[in-house]
PDB file of C-alpha atoms in Angstrom:
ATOM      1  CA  UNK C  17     156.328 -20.219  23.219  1.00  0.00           C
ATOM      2  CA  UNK C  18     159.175 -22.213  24.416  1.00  0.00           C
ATOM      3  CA  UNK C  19     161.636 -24.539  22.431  1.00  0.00           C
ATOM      4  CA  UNK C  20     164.398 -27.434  22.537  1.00  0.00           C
ATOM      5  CA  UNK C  21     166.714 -28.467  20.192  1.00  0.00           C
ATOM      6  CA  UNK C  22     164.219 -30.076  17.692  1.00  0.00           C
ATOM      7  CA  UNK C  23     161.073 -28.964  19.404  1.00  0.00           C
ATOM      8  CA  UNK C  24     158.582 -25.479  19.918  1.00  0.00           C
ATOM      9  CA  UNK C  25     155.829 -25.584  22.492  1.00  0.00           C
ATOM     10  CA  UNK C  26     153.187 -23.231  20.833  1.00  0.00           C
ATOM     11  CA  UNK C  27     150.140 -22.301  23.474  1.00  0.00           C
ATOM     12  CA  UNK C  28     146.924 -24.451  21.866  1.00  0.00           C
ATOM     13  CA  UNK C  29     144.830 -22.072  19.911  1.00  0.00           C
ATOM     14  CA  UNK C  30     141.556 -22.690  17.781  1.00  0.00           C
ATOM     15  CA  UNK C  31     143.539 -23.223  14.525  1.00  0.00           C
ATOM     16  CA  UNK C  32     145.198 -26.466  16.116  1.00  0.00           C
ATOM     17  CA  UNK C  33     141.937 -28.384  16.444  1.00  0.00           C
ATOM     18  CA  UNK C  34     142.319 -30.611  13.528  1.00  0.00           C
ATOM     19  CA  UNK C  35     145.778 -31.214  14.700  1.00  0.00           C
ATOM     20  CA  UNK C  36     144.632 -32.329  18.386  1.00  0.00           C
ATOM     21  CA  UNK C  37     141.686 -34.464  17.371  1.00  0.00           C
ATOM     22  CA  UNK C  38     144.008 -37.067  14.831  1.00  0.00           C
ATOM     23  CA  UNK C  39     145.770 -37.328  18.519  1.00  0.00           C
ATOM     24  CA  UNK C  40     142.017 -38.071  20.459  1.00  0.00           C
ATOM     25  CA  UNK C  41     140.985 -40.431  17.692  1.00  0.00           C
ATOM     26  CA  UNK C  42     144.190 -42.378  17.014  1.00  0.00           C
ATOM     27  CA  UNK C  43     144.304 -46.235  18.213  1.00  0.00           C
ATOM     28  CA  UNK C  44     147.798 -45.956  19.556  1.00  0.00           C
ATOM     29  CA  UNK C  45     147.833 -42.872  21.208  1.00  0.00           C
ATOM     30  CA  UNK C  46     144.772 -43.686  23.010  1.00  0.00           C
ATOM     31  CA  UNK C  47     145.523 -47.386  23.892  1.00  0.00           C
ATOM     32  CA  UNK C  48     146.153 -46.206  27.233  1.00  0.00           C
ATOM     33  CA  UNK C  49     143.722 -43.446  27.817  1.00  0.00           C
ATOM     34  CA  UNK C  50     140.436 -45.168  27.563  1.00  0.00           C
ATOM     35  CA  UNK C  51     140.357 -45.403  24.048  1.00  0.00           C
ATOM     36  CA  UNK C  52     139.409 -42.919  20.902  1.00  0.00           C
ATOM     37  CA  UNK C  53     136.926 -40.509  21.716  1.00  0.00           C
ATOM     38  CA  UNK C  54     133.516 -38.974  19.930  1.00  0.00           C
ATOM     39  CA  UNK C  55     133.682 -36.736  18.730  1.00  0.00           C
ATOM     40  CA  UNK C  56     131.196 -34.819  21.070  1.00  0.00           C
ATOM     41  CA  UNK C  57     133.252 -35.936  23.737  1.00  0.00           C
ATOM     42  CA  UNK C  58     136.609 -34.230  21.549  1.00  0.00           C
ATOM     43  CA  UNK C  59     134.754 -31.147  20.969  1.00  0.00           C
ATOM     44  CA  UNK C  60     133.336 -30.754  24.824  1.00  0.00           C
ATOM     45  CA  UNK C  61     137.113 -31.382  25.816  1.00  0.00           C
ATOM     46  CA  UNK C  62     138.737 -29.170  23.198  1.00  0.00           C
ATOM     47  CA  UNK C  63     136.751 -26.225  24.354  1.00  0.00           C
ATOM     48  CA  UNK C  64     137.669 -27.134  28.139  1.00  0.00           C
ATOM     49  CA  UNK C  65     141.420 -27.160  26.734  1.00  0.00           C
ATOM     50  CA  UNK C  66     141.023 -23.629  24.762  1.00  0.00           C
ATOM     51  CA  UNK C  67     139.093 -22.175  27.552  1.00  0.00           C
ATOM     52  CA  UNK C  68     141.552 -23.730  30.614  1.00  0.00           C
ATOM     53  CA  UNK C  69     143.061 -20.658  32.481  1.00  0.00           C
ATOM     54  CA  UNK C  70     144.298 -21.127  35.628  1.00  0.00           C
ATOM     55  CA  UNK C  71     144.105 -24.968  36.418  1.00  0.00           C
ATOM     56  CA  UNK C  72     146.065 -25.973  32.476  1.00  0.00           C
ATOM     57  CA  UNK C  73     148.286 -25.479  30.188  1.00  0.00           C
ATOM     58  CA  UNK C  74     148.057 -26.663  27.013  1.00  0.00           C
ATOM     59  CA  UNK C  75     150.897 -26.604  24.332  1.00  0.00           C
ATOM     60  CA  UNK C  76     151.281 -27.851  20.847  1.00  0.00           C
ATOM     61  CA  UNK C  77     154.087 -29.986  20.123  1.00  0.00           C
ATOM     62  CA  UNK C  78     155.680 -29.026  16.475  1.00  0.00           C
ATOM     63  CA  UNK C  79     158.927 -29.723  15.015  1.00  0.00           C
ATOM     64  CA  UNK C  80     160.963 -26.517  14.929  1.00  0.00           C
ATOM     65  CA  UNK C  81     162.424 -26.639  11.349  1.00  0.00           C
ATOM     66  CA  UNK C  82     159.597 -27.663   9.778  1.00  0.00           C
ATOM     67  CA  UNK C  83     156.535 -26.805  11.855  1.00  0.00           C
ATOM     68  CA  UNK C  84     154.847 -30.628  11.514  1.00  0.00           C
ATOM     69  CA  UNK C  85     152.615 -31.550  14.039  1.00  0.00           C
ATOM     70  CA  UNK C  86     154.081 -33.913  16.597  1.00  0.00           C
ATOM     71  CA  UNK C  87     151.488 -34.446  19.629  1.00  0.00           C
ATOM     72  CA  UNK C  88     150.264 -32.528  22.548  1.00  0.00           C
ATOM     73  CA  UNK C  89     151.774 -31.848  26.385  1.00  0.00           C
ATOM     74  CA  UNK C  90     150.202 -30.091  29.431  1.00  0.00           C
ATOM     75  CA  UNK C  91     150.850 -28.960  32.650  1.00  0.00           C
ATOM     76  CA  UNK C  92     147.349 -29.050  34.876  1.00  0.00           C
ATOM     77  CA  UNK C  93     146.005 -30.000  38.698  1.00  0.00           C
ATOM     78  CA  UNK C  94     145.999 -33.551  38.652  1.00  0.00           C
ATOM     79  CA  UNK C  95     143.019 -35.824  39.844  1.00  0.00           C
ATOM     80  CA  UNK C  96     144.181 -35.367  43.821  1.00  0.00           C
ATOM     81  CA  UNK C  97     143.454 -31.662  43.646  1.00  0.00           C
ATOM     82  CA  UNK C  98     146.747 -30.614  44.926  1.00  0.00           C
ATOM     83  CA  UNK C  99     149.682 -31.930  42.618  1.00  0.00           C
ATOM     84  CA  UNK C 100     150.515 -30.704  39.149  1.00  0.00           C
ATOM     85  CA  UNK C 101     150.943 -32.553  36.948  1.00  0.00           C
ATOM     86  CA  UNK C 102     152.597 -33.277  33.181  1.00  0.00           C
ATOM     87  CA  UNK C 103     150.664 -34.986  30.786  1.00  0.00           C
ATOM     88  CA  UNK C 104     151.405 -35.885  27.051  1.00  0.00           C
ATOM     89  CA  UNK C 105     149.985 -37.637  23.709  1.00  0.00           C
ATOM     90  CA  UNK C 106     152.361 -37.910  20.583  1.00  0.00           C
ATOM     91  CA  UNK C 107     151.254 -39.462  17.359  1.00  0.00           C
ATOM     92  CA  UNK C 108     152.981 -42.593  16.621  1.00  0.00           C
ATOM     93  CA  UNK C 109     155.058 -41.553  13.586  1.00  0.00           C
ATOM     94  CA  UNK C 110     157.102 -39.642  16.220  1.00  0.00           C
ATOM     95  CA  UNK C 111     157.712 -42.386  19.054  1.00  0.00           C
ATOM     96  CA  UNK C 112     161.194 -44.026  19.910  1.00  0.00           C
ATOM     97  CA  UNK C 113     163.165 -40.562  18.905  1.00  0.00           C
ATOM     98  CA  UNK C 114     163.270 -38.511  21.982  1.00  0.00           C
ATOM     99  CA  UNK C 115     160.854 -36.235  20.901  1.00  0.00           C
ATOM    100  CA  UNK C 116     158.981 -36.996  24.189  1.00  0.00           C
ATOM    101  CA  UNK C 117     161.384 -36.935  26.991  1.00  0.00           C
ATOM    102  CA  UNK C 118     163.084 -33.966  25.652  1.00  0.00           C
ATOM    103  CA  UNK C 119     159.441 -32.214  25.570  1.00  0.00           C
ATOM    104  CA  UNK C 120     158.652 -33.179  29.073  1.00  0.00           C
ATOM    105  CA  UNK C 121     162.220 -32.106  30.043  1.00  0.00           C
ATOM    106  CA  UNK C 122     161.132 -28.200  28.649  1.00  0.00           C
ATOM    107  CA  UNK C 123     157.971 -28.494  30.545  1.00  0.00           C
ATOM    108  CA  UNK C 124     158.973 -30.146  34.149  1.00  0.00           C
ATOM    109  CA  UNK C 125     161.943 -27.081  33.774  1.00  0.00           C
ATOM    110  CA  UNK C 126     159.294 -24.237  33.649  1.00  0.00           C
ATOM    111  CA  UNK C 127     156.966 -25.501  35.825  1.00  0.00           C
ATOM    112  CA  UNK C 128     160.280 -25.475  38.222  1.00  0.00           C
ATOM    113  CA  UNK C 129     161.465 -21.795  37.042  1.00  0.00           C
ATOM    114  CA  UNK C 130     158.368 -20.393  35.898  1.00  0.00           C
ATOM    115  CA  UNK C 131     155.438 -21.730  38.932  1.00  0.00           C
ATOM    116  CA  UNK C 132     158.342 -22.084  41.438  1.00  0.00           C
ATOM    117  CA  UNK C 133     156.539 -25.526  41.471  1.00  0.00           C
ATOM    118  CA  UNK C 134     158.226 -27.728  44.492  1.00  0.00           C
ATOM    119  CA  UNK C 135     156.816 -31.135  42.741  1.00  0.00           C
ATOM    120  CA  UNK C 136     155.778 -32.151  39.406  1.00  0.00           C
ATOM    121  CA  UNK C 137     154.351 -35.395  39.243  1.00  0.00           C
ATOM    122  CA  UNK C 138     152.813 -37.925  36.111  1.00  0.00           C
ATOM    123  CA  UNK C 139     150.317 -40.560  35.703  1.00  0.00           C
ATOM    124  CA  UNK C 140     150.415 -43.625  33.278  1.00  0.00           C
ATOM    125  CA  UNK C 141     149.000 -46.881  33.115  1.00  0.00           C
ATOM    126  CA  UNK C 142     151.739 -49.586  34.508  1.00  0.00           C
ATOM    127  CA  UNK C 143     151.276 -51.296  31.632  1.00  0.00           C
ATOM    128  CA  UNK C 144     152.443 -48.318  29.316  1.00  0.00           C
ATOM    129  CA  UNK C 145     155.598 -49.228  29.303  1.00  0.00           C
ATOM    130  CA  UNK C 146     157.189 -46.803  26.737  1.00  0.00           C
ATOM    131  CA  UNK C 147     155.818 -44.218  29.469  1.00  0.00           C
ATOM    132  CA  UNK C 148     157.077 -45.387  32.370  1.00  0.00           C
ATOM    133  CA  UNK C 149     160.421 -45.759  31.110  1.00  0.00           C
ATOM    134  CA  UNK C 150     160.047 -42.241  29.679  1.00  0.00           C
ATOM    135  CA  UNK C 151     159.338 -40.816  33.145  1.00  0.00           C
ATOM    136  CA  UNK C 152     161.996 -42.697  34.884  1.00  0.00           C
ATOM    137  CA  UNK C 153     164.549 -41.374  31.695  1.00  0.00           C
ATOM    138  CA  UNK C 154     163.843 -38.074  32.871  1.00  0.00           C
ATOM    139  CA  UNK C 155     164.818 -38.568  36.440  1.00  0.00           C
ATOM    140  CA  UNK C 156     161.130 -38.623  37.623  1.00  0.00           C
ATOM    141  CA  UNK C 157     160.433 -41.505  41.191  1.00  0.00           C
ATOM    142  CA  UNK C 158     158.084 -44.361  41.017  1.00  0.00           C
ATOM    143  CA  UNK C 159     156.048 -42.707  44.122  1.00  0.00           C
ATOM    144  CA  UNK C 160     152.791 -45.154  44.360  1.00  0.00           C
ATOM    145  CA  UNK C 161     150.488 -47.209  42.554  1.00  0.00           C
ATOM    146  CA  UNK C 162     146.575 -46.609  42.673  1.00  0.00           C
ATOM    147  CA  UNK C 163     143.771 -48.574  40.691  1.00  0.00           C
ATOM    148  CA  UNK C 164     141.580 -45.804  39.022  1.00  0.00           C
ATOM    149  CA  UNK C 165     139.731 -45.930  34.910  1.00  0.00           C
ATOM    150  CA  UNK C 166     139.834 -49.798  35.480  1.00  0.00           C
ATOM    151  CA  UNK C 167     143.649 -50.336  35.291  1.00  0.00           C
ATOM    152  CA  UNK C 168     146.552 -49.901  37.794  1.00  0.00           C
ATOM    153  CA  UNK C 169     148.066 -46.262  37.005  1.00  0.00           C
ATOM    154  CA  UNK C 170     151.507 -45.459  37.962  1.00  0.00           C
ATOM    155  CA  UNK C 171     152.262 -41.957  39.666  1.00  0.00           C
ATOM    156  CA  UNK C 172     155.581 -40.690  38.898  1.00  0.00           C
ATOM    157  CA  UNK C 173     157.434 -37.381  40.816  1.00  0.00           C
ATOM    158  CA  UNK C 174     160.061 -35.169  40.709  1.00  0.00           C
ATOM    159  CA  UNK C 175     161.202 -33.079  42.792  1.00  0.00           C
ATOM    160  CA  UNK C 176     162.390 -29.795  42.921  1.00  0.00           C
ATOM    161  CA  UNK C 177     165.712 -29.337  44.060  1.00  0.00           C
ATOM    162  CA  UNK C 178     166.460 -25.625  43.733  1.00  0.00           C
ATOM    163  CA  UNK C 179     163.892 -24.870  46.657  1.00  0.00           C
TER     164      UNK C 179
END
């Protein structure tokens, strides 16, 4: 488990699916992910999630006083094969109050400290705004622009440093 001021990252278990699927079937959330999903297509990927041991992280986002369920963030091999990277999916009710960037602040730090990671790197639609001003809040580099799922994605980077 890790934690931030308002924040502990809980490793997904079993017990969170309910939790996970309002995230999978929410308009919002998925505006820029292709959408809500089946749920056969939620279950299939909830079982990748659980079962992910090498090539993923998943944790749980909850509120540290109170334990309410705030959204999902991950650390896993990103579509090139090489690069690691951060992903993340927050219900609405807990947008616009930093929940997000400090979140991906905890989890860009361990992949540095923990992995000994030399690059951490994030992918968003450019038209996500909220996201790409996220990833540029926490110091990560506008690094290229590729069309893939039928939109122009954004890949973000940061580097690190202590190498």
């Amino acid at each position: 488990m890790m934690e931030t001021n308002r924040c502990k990252l809980v490793k997904l278990q079993e017990t969170d699916y309910v939790d996970v699927k309002r995230l999978y079937s929410d308009v919002k959330v998925r505006e820029f992910l292709g959408g809500p999903v089946s749920e056969e297509e939620f279950n299939a990927k909830f079982e990748r999630m659980i079962k992910s041991k090498n090539d993923a992280i998943y944790w749980v986002i909850r509120q540290r006083e109170s334990s309410l369920f705030i959204g999902l963030i991950s650390l896993a091999l990103h579509h090139d094969g090489v690069s690691t990277e951060v992903s993340y999916q927050l219900l609405p009710e807990w947008w616009g109050k930093g929940y997000a960037t400090e979140v991906v602040k905890e989890v860009i730090r361990y992949a540095f400290v923990e992995f000994r990671l030399a690059k951490v790197i994030a992918e968003t639609q450019t038209a996500n705004l909220l996201s790409c001003r996220l990833l540029e809040g926490v110091c990560m580099k506008l690094e290229q622009k590729v069309q893939r799922f039928g939109a122009e994605q954004a890949i973000y980077a940061i580097y690190n440093l202590s190498l």
